[in-house]
Coordinates of C-alpha atoms in Angstrom, one line a residue:
Chain A
M16 CA -3.5 41.3 101.9
A17 CA -3.8 39.3 98.8
I18 CA -7.3 39.1 97.2
L19 CA -6.4 36.4 94.8
R20 CA -3.6 33.9 95.3
V21 CA -2.9 31.3 92.5
E22 CA -0.5 28.7 93.5
D23 CA 1.2 26.2 91.1
L24 CA -1.6 26.3 88.7
A25 CA -1.5 23.7 86.0
V26 CA -4.0 23.0 83.3
K27 CA -3.8 20.0 81.1
F28 CA -5.7 19.1 78.0
R29 CA -5.7 15.6 76.7
T30 CA -5.5 16.0 72.8
S31 CA -4.7 13.5 70.0
H32 CA -1.0 14.6 70.4
G33 CA -1.1 13.6 74.1
A34 CA -1.4 15.6 77.2
V35 CA -0.7 19.4 76.5
C36 CA 0.1 21.6 79.3
A37 CA -1.6 25.0 78.4
V38 CA -0.5 26.5 81.8
D39 CA 2.2 25.0 83.9
G40 CA 3.3 25.9 87.5
L41 CA 1.8 29.4 87.4
S42 CA 1.8 31.3 90.8
F43 CA 0.9 34.9 91.3
E44 CA -1.0 37.1 93.8
I45 CA -3.1 40.2 93.4
A46 CA -3.6 42.5 96.3
A47 CA -6.9 44.6 96.9
G48 CA -7.0 47.5 94.6
E49 CA -4.1 46.4 92.5
T50 CA -4.0 45.7 88.8
L51 CA -2.0 42.8 87.5
A52 CA -1.5 42.5 83.7
V53 CA -0.9 39.2 82.3
V54 CA 1.0 39.5 78.9
G55 CA 1.8 36.9 76.3
E56 CA 1.2 36.0 72.8
S57 CA -1.7 33.8 71.6
G58 CA -1.6 30.3 73.1
S59 CA 0.6 31.2 76.0
G60 CA -2.1 30.5 78.5
K61 CA -3.4 33.8 79.5
S62 CA -7.0 33.2 78.7
V63 CA -7.0 29.7 80.1
T64 CA -5.7 31.0 83.4
A65 CA -8.7 33.5 83.4
L66 CA -11.1 30.7 82.7
A67 CA -9.5 28.5 85.3
I68 CA -10.0 31.2 87.9
M69 CA -13.6 31.5 86.9
R70 CA -14.0 27.8 86.6
L71 CA -15.3 28.0 83.2
L72 CA -13.1 25.2 81.7
P73 CA -15.1 22.1 80.7
R74 CA -15.1 19.7 83.6
Q75 CA -15.5 16.5 82.0
T76 CA -13.3 15.0 79.3
G77 CA -9.5 15.3 79.3
V78 CA -9.2 18.6 81.2
G79 CA -6.9 18.3 84.4
I80 CA -6.6 21.2 86.7
S81 CA -4.1 21.2 89.7
G82 CA -2.8 23.7 92.1
Q83 CA -4.8 26.1 94.2
I84 CA -6.7 29.2 93.4
R85 CA -7.5 31.1 96.6
L86 CA -10.0 33.9 96.6
G87 CA -9.8 35.6 100.1
D88 CA -9.8 32.4 102.3
R89 CA -11.7 30.2 99.8
N90 CA -10.2 27.6 97.4
L91 CA -12.1 28.0 94.4
T92 CA -10.8 24.7 92.9
A93 CA -12.7 22.9 95.8
L94 CA -16.1 24.6 95.7
S95 CA -19.1 22.9 94.3
E96 CA -20.8 24.3 91.1
A97 CA -23.6 25.9 93.2
E98 CA -21.0 27.6 95.5
M99 CA -19.2 28.8 92.4
Q100 CA -22.4 30.4 90.9
D101 CA -22.6 32.5 94.0
V102 CA -18.8 33.6 93.6
R103 CA -19.3 34.3 89.9
G104 CA -20.6 37.8 89.3
N105 CA -20.7 38.4 93.0
Q106 CA -17.1 38.4 94.0
V107 CA -15.3 37.8 90.7
S108 CA -16.6 39.3 87.4
M109 CA -15.2 39.1 84.0
V110 CA -15.3 41.4 80.9
F111 CA -14.7 39.9 77.5
Q112 CA -13.0 40.9 74.4
E113 CA -16.0 41.0 72.1
P114 CA -18.6 43.6 73.0
M115 CA -20.7 42.9 69.9
T116 CA -21.7 39.4 70.8
S117 CA -21.6 39.7 74.6
L118 CA -25.1 41.1 75.2
N119 CA -28.4 39.2 74.5
P120 CA -29.8 40.9 71.3
L121 CA -33.3 40.3 72.4
M122 CA -33.0 42.1 75.9
R123 CA -32.9 45.7 76.7
V124 CA -29.5 46.6 78.1
G125 CA -31.3 47.8 81.3
E126 CA -32.9 44.3 81.9
Q127 CA -29.4 42.6 81.4
I128 CA -27.9 44.9 84.0
Q129 CA -30.8 44.3 86.4
E130 CA -30.7 40.7 85.9
S131 CA -27.1 40.5 87.1
I132 CA -28.0 42.7 90.1
R133 CA -31.2 40.8 91.1
H134 CA -29.5 37.5 90.7
H135 CA -27.3 38.2 93.6
Q136 CA -29.2 40.6 95.7
K137 CA -32.7 40.5 96.8
I138 CA -34.0 43.9 95.8
S139 CA -37.2 45.2 94.2
A140 CA -37.4 45.8 90.2
A141 CA -37.6 49.6 90.9
A142 CA -34.6 49.6 93.1
S143 CA -32.6 47.5 90.6
R144 CA -33.6 49.8 87.9
R145 CA -32.3 52.8 89.8
R146 CA -29.2 50.9 90.5
A147 CA -28.8 50.1 86.8
I148 CA -29.2 53.8 85.8
E149 CA -26.6 54.7 88.4
L150 CA -24.1 52.0 86.9
L151 CA -24.7 53.3 83.4
D152 CA -24.0 56.7 84.7
Q153 CA -20.8 55.3 86.4
V154 CA -19.5 53.9 83.2
R155 CA -20.1 57.3 81.7
I156 CA -23.0 56.4 79.3
A157 CA -24.6 59.7 78.4
D158 CA -28.3 60.0 79.0
P159 CA -28.7 56.7 81.0
H160 CA -32.4 57.1 81.5
R161 CA -32.9 56.8 77.8
R162 CA -30.1 54.3 77.1
I163 CA -31.5 51.8 79.8
D164 CA -34.5 50.9 77.5
E165 CA -32.5 50.5 74.4
F166 CA -31.6 47.2 72.6
P167 CA -27.8 46.4 72.1
H168 CA -28.0 46.7 68.4
T169 CA -28.4 50.4 68.8
L170 CA -25.2 51.0 70.8
S171 CA -21.8 51.4 69.4
G172 CA -19.0 48.9 70.3
G173 CA -17.5 51.2 73.0
M174 CA -21.0 51.7 74.6
R175 CA -21.7 47.9 74.6
Q176 CA -18.3 47.4 76.4
R177 CA -19.3 50.0 78.8
V178 CA -22.6 48.2 79.4
M179 CA -20.7 44.9 79.9
I180 CA -18.4 46.7 82.4
A181 CA -21.6 48.0 84.1
M182 CA -23.0 44.4 84.4
A183 CA -19.7 43.1 85.7
L184 CA -19.4 45.9 88.4
A185 CA -23.2 45.4 89.4
C186 CA -22.4 43.6 92.6
E187 CA -19.2 45.3 93.4
P188 CA -16.8 42.4 92.9
K189 CA -13.5 42.1 94.7
L190 CA -11.8 41.1 91.5
L191 CA -12.5 42.0 87.9
I192 CA -11.0 39.8 85.2
A193 CA -10.7 41.8 81.9
D194 CA -9.8 39.4 79.2
E195 CA -8.5 41.7 76.4
P196 CA -11.3 44.3 77.1
T197 CA -10.1 46.7 74.3
T198 CA -8.9 44.5 71.6
A199 CA -12.1 44.8 69.5
L200 CA -12.2 48.6 69.9
D201 CA -10.9 51.6 68.1
V202 CA -7.7 53.0 69.5
T203 CA -9.4 56.1 70.9
V204 CA -12.1 54.2 72.4
Q205 CA -9.5 51.8 73.9
A206 CA -8.0 54.7 75.8
Q207 CA -11.4 55.8 77.2
I208 CA -12.3 52.3 78.3
L209 CA -9.0 51.8 79.9
E210 CA -9.1 55.0 81.8
L211 CA -12.7 54.1 82.9
L212 CA -11.6 50.8 84.3
A213 CA -8.7 52.3 86.0
N214 CA -10.9 55.1 87.6
L215 CA -13.5 52.5 88.6
R216 CA -10.8 50.3 90.1
E217 CA -9.7 53.2 92.1
T218 CA -13.0 54.4 93.5
M219 CA -14.4 50.9 94.2
G220 CA -11.1 49.5 95.5
M221 CA -11.3 46.3 93.6
A222 CA -8.4 44.3 92.2
M223 CA -8.1 43.7 88.5
L224 CA -6.5 40.9 86.3
L225 CA -6.0 42.4 83.0
I226 CA -5.1 40.1 80.2
T227 CA -3.6 41.6 77.1
H228 CA -1.1 41.0 74.4
D229 CA -0.6 44.8 74.0
L230 CA 2.4 46.1 76.0
S231 CA 1.4 49.7 75.4
I232 CA -1.7 49.1 77.3
V233 CA 0.2 47.6 80.3
A234 CA 2.4 50.7 80.8
D235 CA -0.6 53.0 81.6
T236 CA -2.9 50.6 83.5
A237 CA -1.0 47.8 85.4
D238 CA 0.8 48.1 88.7
R239 CA 2.6 44.8 88.1
T240 CA 3.0 42.7 85.0
L241 CA 3.4 39.0 84.5
V242 CA 4.8 37.7 81.2
M243 CA 3.8 34.3 80.0
Y244 CA 5.4 32.2 77.3
A245 CA 4.3 28.7 76.3
G246 CA 2.2 28.2 79.5
C247 CA 4.7 29.3 81.9
M248 CA 5.6 32.6 83.7
V249 CA 8.8 33.9 82.5
E250 CA 8.9 37.1 84.3
Q251 CA 7.0 39.1 86.9
A252 CA 7.7 42.6 88.1
P253 CA 6.3 46.0 88.8
T254 CA 5.4 47.5 85.4
G255 CA 7.7 50.3 85.5
D256 CA 10.7 48.3 86.2
L257 CA 9.8 45.6 83.7
L258 CA 9.5 47.9 80.9
A259 CA 12.6 49.9 81.9
W260 CA 14.9 46.9 82.7
P261 CA 13.5 43.6 81.3
S262 CA 15.5 40.7 82.7
H263 CA 14.2 37.8 80.7
P264 CA 15.4 37.6 77.3
Y265 CA 11.9 37.0 76.0
T266 CA 10.7 40.2 77.6
K267 CA 13.7 42.1 76.2
G268 CA 12.8 40.6 72.7
L269 CA 9.2 41.8 73.1
M270 CA 10.3 45.3 74.0
G271 CA 12.9 45.2 71.2
S272 CA 10.1 44.4 68.6
L273 CA 8.0 47.6 69.7
P274 CA 8.2 50.4 67.3
K275 CA 9.7 53.7 68.9
A276 CA 8.9 57.2 68.1
R277 CA 12.0 58.5 66.1
Q278 CA 13.4 61.9 67.0
P279 CA 14.1 64.2 64.0
G280 CA 17.6 63.8 62.7
Q281 CA 18.0 60.2 64.4
P282 CA 18.8 57.5 61.9
R283 CA 16.2 55.0 61.1
Q284 CA 16.3 51.8 63.2
R285 CA 15.4 48.5 62.1
L286 CA 12.8 46.6 64.4
T287 CA 14.4 43.6 65.9
E288 CA 12.4 40.4 66.0
I289 CA 12.5 37.3 68.1
P290 CA 13.7 34.5 65.7
G291 CA 11.7 31.5 65.2
T292 CA 8.2 30.6 66.5
V293 CA 6.7 29.4 69.7
P294 CA 7.2 25.5 70.0
P295 CA 3.9 23.6 69.8
L296 CA 2.6 22.9 73.4
H297 CA 2.7 19.1 72.8
A298 CA 6.3 19.1 71.9
L299 CA 8.0 21.5 74.3
P300 CA 11.8 21.0 74.7
A301 CA 13.1 19.3 77.9
G302 CA 14.9 22.5 79.2
C303 CA 13.7 26.1 78.8
S304 CA 10.9 26.5 76.3
F305 CA 12.4 29.6 75.0
A306 CA 15.9 28.1 74.5
Q307 CA 15.6 27.6 70.7
R308 CA 14.9 31.2 70.1
C309 CA 17.2 32.8 72.7
H310 CA 20.5 34.5 71.9
L311 CA 21.8 33.7 75.4
A312 CA 20.9 29.9 75.3
A313 CA 23.7 27.7 76.6
E314 CA 24.0 23.9 77.4
I315 CA 22.1 24.3 80.6
C316 CA 19.2 25.9 79.0
R317 CA 18.5 22.9 76.8
V318 CA 18.7 20.3 79.6
D319 CA 17.4 22.1 82.7
R320 CA 14.2 24.0 83.0
P321 CA 14.8 27.3 84.8
V322 CA 12.7 28.0 87.9
A323 CA 11.3 31.4 88.7
H324 CA 13.4 33.0 91.2
A325 CA 13.9 36.5 92.7
V326 CA 16.1 38.7 90.7
A327 CA 15.5 42.0 92.4
R328 CA 13.1 43.3 94.8
E329 CA 9.5 42.1 93.9
R330 CA 10.9 40.8 90.7
L331 CA 10.8 37.2 89.6
A332 CA 12.3 35.7 86.4
A333 CA 12.7 32.2 85.1
C334 CA 15.8 32.3 83.3
H335 CA 19.4 30.9 84.1
F336 CA 21.0 34.1 83.1
A337 CA 18.6 36.5 84.9
K338 CA 21.0 38.1 87.3
L339 CA 20.4 38.8 91.0
E340 CA 20.5 42.7 91.2
A341 CA 20.4 44.7 94.3
L342 CA 18.0 42.9 96.4
Chain B
M29 CA -46.0 47.2 71.1
A30 CA -43.8 48.8 68.6
S31 CA -42.2 45.6 67.6
L32 CA -45.7 44.0 67.4
R33 CA -46.7 46.7 64.8
E34 CA -43.5 46.3 62.9
F35 CA -44.3 42.5 62.8
W36 CA -47.6 43.0 61.4
R37 CA -46.2 45.5 58.9
R38 CA -43.9 42.8 57.5
Y39 CA -46.6 40.2 57.8
R40 CA -49.0 42.2 55.7
Q41 CA -46.7 42.4 52.8
N42 CA -47.3 38.9 51.9
P43 CA -50.7 38.5 50.3
G44 CA -50.6 34.8 50.6
A45 CA -50.0 35.0 54.3
V46 CA -53.0 37.4 54.8
L47 CA -55.1 35.1 52.9
G48 CA -54.0 32.1 55.1
L49 CA -54.7 34.3 58.2
I50 CA -58.2 34.8 56.8
I51 CA -58.8 31.2 56.4
V52 CA -57.5 30.2 59.7
L53 CA -59.6 32.9 61.4
G54 CA -62.6 31.8 59.4
A55 CA -62.2 28.1 60.5
M56 CA -61.7 29.3 64.2
A57 CA -65.0 31.4 63.7
M58 CA -66.8 28.3 62.5
A59 CA -65.4 26.3 65.4
L60 CA -66.4 28.9 68.0
L61 CA -69.9 29.7 66.7
A62 CA -70.9 26.2 66.0
P63 CA -73.2 25.8 69.1
W64 CA -75.0 29.1 68.2
V65 CA -75.4 28.5 64.5
F66 CA -76.5 24.9 64.9
P67 CA -77.9 24.5 68.4
D68 CA -79.0 20.8 67.6
D69 CA -76.7 17.8 67.7
P70 CA -75.0 17.6 64.3
R71 CA -75.3 13.9 64.2
R72 CA -79.1 14.2 64.5
I73 CA -81.1 13.0 61.4
A74 CA -82.4 16.3 60.2
G75 CA -84.0 15.6 56.8
A76 CA -84.1 13.4 53.7
P77 CA -80.8 11.6 52.9
Y78 CA -78.8 12.5 49.7
I79 CA -79.9 16.1 49.3
A80 CA -77.2 17.8 47.1
P81 CA -75.5 21.0 48.0
F82 CA -77.1 24.2 46.9
V83 CA -80.6 22.7 46.3
T84 CA -82.4 23.7 49.5
W85 CA -81.8 26.6 52.0
Q86 CA -82.5 24.4 54.8
F87 CA -79.4 22.4 54.1
P88 CA -77.1 24.6 52.1
L89 CA -74.5 21.9 51.7
G90 CA -76.9 18.9 51.5
T91 CA -77.1 15.9 53.7
D92 CA -75.4 12.6 53.8
Q93 CA -76.6 9.2 53.4
L94 CA -78.4 9.2 56.8
G95 CA -79.9 12.6 56.2
R96 CA -77.6 14.5 58.7
D97 CA -76.9 18.2 57.9
L98 CA -73.4 18.4 56.1
L99 CA -73.0 22.2 57.1
A100 CA -73.7 21.5 60.6
Q101 CA -71.2 18.6 60.7
L102 CA -68.6 20.8 59.0
F103 CA -69.0 23.5 61.7
Y104 CA -68.6 20.9 64.5
G105 CA -65.8 19.2 62.7
A106 CA -63.9 22.4 62.6
R107 CA -63.7 22.3 66.5
V108 CA -62.2 18.9 66.6
S109 CA -59.9 19.5 63.7
L110 CA -58.5 22.9 65.0
L111 CA -58.4 21.6 68.6
V112 CA -56.4 18.6 67.5
G113 CA -54.2 20.6 65.3
I114 CA -53.4 23.4 67.8
V115 CA -53.0 21.2 71.1
A116 CA -51.1 18.3 69.3
A117 CA -48.9 21.0 67.8
L118 CA -48.2 22.7 71.2
G119 CA -47.6 19.4 72.8
A120 CA -45.1 18.4 70.0
A121 CA -43.3 21.8 70.4
L122 CA -43.1 21.3 74.2
I123 CA -41.6 17.9 73.9
G124 CA -39.5 19.0 71.1
C125 CA -38.0 22.1 72.8
T126 CA -37.3 20.3 76.1
I127 CA -35.4 17.6 74.4
G128 CA -33.7 19.8 71.8
A129 CA -32.7 22.4 74.5
L130 CA -31.3 19.8 76.7
A131 CA -29.3 17.9 74.0
G132 CA -28.1 21.3 72.6
F133 CA -27.2 23.0 75.8
Y134 CA -25.5 20.1 77.6
G135 CA -24.3 18.2 74.7
G136 CA -21.9 15.3 75.5
R137 CA -23.5 12.0 76.6
L138 CA -26.8 13.3 77.5
G139 CA -27.1 15.1 74.0
A140 CA -26.0 12.0 72.2
L141 CA -28.5 9.9 74.0
L142 CA -31.5 12.3 73.4
M143 CA -30.6 12.6 69.8
R144 CA -30.3 8.9 69.2
G145 CA -33.7 8.6 70.8
T146 CA -35.1 11.3 68.4
E147 CA -33.6 9.5 65.5
M148 CA -35.4 6.3 66.7
F149 CA -38.6 8.1 66.6
Q150 CA -37.8 9.5 63.2
T151 CA -37.2 6.1 61.7
I152 CA -40.6 4.8 62.5
P153 CA -43.2 5.8 60.1
D154 CA -45.5 8.4 61.6
I155 CA -48.9 7.2 60.7
M156 CA -48.0 3.6 61.7
L157 CA -46.9 4.7 65.2
A158 CA -49.9 7.0 65.6
L159 CA -52.2 4.0 64.7
V160 CA -50.7 1.7 67.2
L161 CA -50.8 4.4 69.8
V162 CA -54.4 5.3 69.3
T163 CA -55.2 1.5 69.4
I164 CA -53.5 1.1 72.7
L165 CA -54.8 4.2 74.2
Q166 CA -58.4 3.7 73.1
A167 CA -60.0 6.0 70.6
S168 CA -60.7 9.3 72.2
L169 CA -59.9 12.9 71.5
T170 CA -57.2 12.9 74.1
S171 CA -55.4 9.9 72.9
V172 CA -55.6 11.1 69.3
I173 CA -53.9 14.3 70.4
I174 CA -51.3 12.5 72.5
S175 CA -50.5 10.1 69.7
I176 CA -50.2 13.0 67.0
A177 CA -47.9 15.0 69.5
I178 CA -45.7 11.9 70.1
V179 CA -45.1 11.4 66.4
S180 CA -44.5 14.9 65.3
W181 CA -42.0 16.5 67.9
T182 CA -38.9 15.1 66.3
T183 CA -38.3 18.0 63.8
V184 CA -38.8 20.6 66.6
A185 CA -36.1 18.8 68.8
R186 CA -33.6 18.8 65.9
V187 CA -34.1 22.6 65.2
T188 CA -34.1 23.5 68.8
R189 CA -31.0 21.5 69.3
A190 CA -29.1 23.1 66.3
E191 CA -30.1 26.7 67.5
F192 CA -29.0 25.9 70.9
L193 CA -25.8 24.5 69.9
K194 CA -25.2 27.7 67.9
L195 CA -26.2 30.1 70.7
R196 CA -24.7 28.1 73.4
S197 CA -21.1 29.3 72.5
Q198 CA -22.1 32.8 72.1
D199 CA -20.4 35.3 74.3
F200 CA -23.6 36.6 75.8
V201 CA -24.2 33.0 77.1
L202 CA -20.8 33.0 78.6
A203 CA -21.4 36.4 80.1
C204 CA -24.5 35.0 81.9
I205 CA -22.4 32.0 83.3
V206 CA -19.8 34.6 84.4
M207 CA -22.6 36.5 86.1
G208 CA -23.4 33.4 88.2
M209 CA -26.6 32.4 86.5
P210 CA -27.7 28.7 86.8
S211 CA -28.0 26.7 83.6
W212 CA -31.8 26.3 83.7
R213 CA -32.2 30.1 83.9
I214 CA -29.8 30.6 81.0
I215 CA -31.8 28.1 79.0
V216 CA -35.2 29.4 79.7
S217 CA -34.6 33.3 79.9
Q218 CA -31.6 33.7 77.7
I219 CA -31.3 31.2 74.9
F220 CA -35.0 30.2 74.4
P221 CA -36.3 33.6 73.4
N222 CA -33.7 33.8 70.5
V223 CA -34.8 30.3 69.3
L224 CA -38.5 31.1 69.4
P225 CA -39.0 32.3 65.7
P226 CA -38.1 29.1 64.0
I227 CA -40.0 27.1 66.6
M228 CA -43.1 29.2 65.9
V229 CA -42.8 28.5 62.2
M230 CA -42.3 24.8 62.9
T231 CA -45.2 24.5 65.2
S232 CA -47.6 26.0 62.7
I233 CA -46.4 23.5 60.1
I234 CA -46.9 20.7 62.5
A235 CA -50.5 22.0 63.3
A236 CA -51.3 21.5 59.7
G237 CA -49.7 18.1 59.7
A238 CA -51.7 17.3 62.8
I239 CA -54.9 18.1 61.1
L240 CA -54.1 15.7 58.3
A241 CA -53.0 13.1 60.7
E242 CA -56.2 13.4 62.8
S243 CA -58.2 13.3 59.4
S244 CA -56.3 10.0 58.4
L245 CA -57.0 8.4 61.8
S246 CA -60.6 9.4 61.8
F247 CA -61.1 8.3 58.1
L248 CA -59.7 4.8 59.2
G249 CA -62.3 4.8 62.0
L250 CA -59.8 5.4 64.8
G251 CA -60.9 8.9 65.7
D252 CA -63.1 9.7 68.6
P253 CA -66.4 8.0 67.9
N254 CA -68.4 10.6 69.9
S255 CA -67.4 13.7 68.0
V256 CA -67.7 14.7 64.4
S257 CA -64.6 15.5 62.7
W258 CA -63.8 16.3 59.0
G259 CA -61.8 13.1 58.6
M260 CA -64.6 11.0 60.0
M261 CA -66.9 12.7 57.6
T262 CA -64.8 11.8 54.6
G263 CA -64.6 8.2 55.9
V264 CA -68.3 8.1 56.4
G265 CA -69.0 9.3 52.8
R266 CA -66.4 7.1 51.2
S267 CA -68.9 4.2 50.6
V268 CA -71.3 6.5 48.6
F269 CA -68.6 8.5 46.8
R270 CA -69.8 7.3 43.3
N271 CA -73.5 8.6 43.7
A272 CA -72.9 11.4 46.3
W273 CA -69.3 12.7 45.9
Y274 CA -70.2 15.7 48.1
V275 CA -70.7 13.6 51.3
S276 CA -66.9 13.0 51.6
G277 CA -65.9 15.7 49.0
I278 CA -67.0 18.7 51.1
P279 CA -65.1 17.8 54.3
G280 CA -62.2 16.9 52.1
L281 CA -62.2 20.4 50.6
A282 CA -62.5 21.8 54.1
I283 CA -59.3 19.9 55.2
L284 CA -57.4 21.0 52.1
I285 CA -58.3 24.6 52.7
A286 CA -57.6 24.7 56.3
V287 CA -54.3 23.0 55.8
L288 CA -53.4 25.4 53.0
G289 CA -54.3 28.3 55.2
I290 CA -52.2 27.1 58.1
N291 CA -49.3 26.5 55.7
L292 CA -49.6 30.1 54.2
V293 CA -49.6 31.5 57.7
S294 CA -46.4 29.6 58.6
D295 CA -44.8 30.9 55.4
G296 CA -45.8 34.4 56.4
L297 CA -44.5 33.9 60.0
N298 CA -41.3 32.7 58.6
D299 CA -40.9 35.8 56.3
A300 CA -41.9 38.3 59.1
L301 CA -39.8 36.6 61.9
N302 CA -36.6 35.8 60.0
P303 CA -34.3 38.8 60.5
K304 CA -32.3 37.8 57.5
R305 CA -35.2 38.5 55.2
R306 CA -36.0 41.9 56.8
E307 CA -33.9 43.9 54.2
R308 CA -35.7 42.6 51.2

């Protein structure tokens, strides 16, 4: 049963270069308890997708959103702002990239967590304080009774991110969106936070949408992975399969550019890179947007935009040359 | 409590600010104690006219051309001057914060509209507008306070808007939106406390300005005719300035010292509240 179902999502911004499609024809599902990683480089539309789900994109000028975002049986794109406020924090929460600025510097961390609890649940101050301590304990902050009354500036980056996670989990949401939750942290802290997120997801049975540009994170945490390029999905597959047998040339290129540990005695290998750069979103080519950088590109790629199709069980790819393997 | 003690420790380091605080507290004591120290009406003729200061113990600061006690009037004048200063400054801060917060938080058309409105008020000379307003509203303490508040909120609005613009895009505000918090609560409970320090400094400066504005209005005879104020005293003494300078000189000095004191306090507040200066 899918918790979140995104169908044909498109986000257009009107700019001085004309309409720009930041996200185009994106469809995916996340089942309860599942982690879907969305991978892509800067500007590929991953964060815009997250903001569209939370309905945080500016509503007024020059932003066009089409398609459906269904959470359970509700279509989020059709909700009023007041209804959306009830969804945010209660059913869908979000953790951001930058833990240093995500907490109000003037409020004790406990107050901030309690605020998110009491905003959605009618419980007493004492009960919400108990719950906040419980949450701090759950995100493994040592000595939660003392930490709850501290101000954010006394906490380290990793601890602040834990507090942010505690706030996001306060109302036990069905879906947690983590937008590059570990990018600003040290590598060792990164691993701890990811493990924490994985454990919490398991114990609470919530679904997670993990946005990242780091393929090494994906391998450990995500059940399925969706690769985005220039606003479109290029490939979607169970993470293990994707990393083992990437079927889209862009995914293959990404994998090829990852440094690998060298066995003693093996010759040095040069890292391969993907030639060229991402085309600007306001001047995307008519056919496949990856065609200019693709070593497989043929005439059809420059004329005809490939549609995502099944290439294997549970695997989708948007490439004319991605072969149908054993379905 | 700990942060309050910390605040006082920083405030104390500035001797000027401490002097300012003593002046302001002294003026407040004068205002509060006036009815006990001088139980009689200060506008009552108490003795001979034109008694110079420091001549007789009965009238330490002398009497004016009608024989009214200058010290008593000074005490009662402190009530009006401080009342006008504080209430008008708070009123200005309230108007300014509301408009600045709305303009900064929502931006867009509403923000543009509110800021054009603010600029309109800024282009009109303050004292002119205050004069016109007091004339329309009839001279009374309330109308003086209202007019001064109406002409002095613009700087607060601009500062508040700038701070809101800066804080609005901070991640912790986004985190509150993500938490499902409605905008008004984010404005009041999350952003506003962060904007408070500059507003407090600004409000104290406005209080000093409001005392000056009240003095100007009273000097011109547009103050509340039923109450004594320092500005009115300078106005009354104006005609006899060449033979009895002290009739307008003493209240003038009081205005000067009070305004100086408030300015010193706002300087001290600025130093003590501004986190960037903490490391000095």
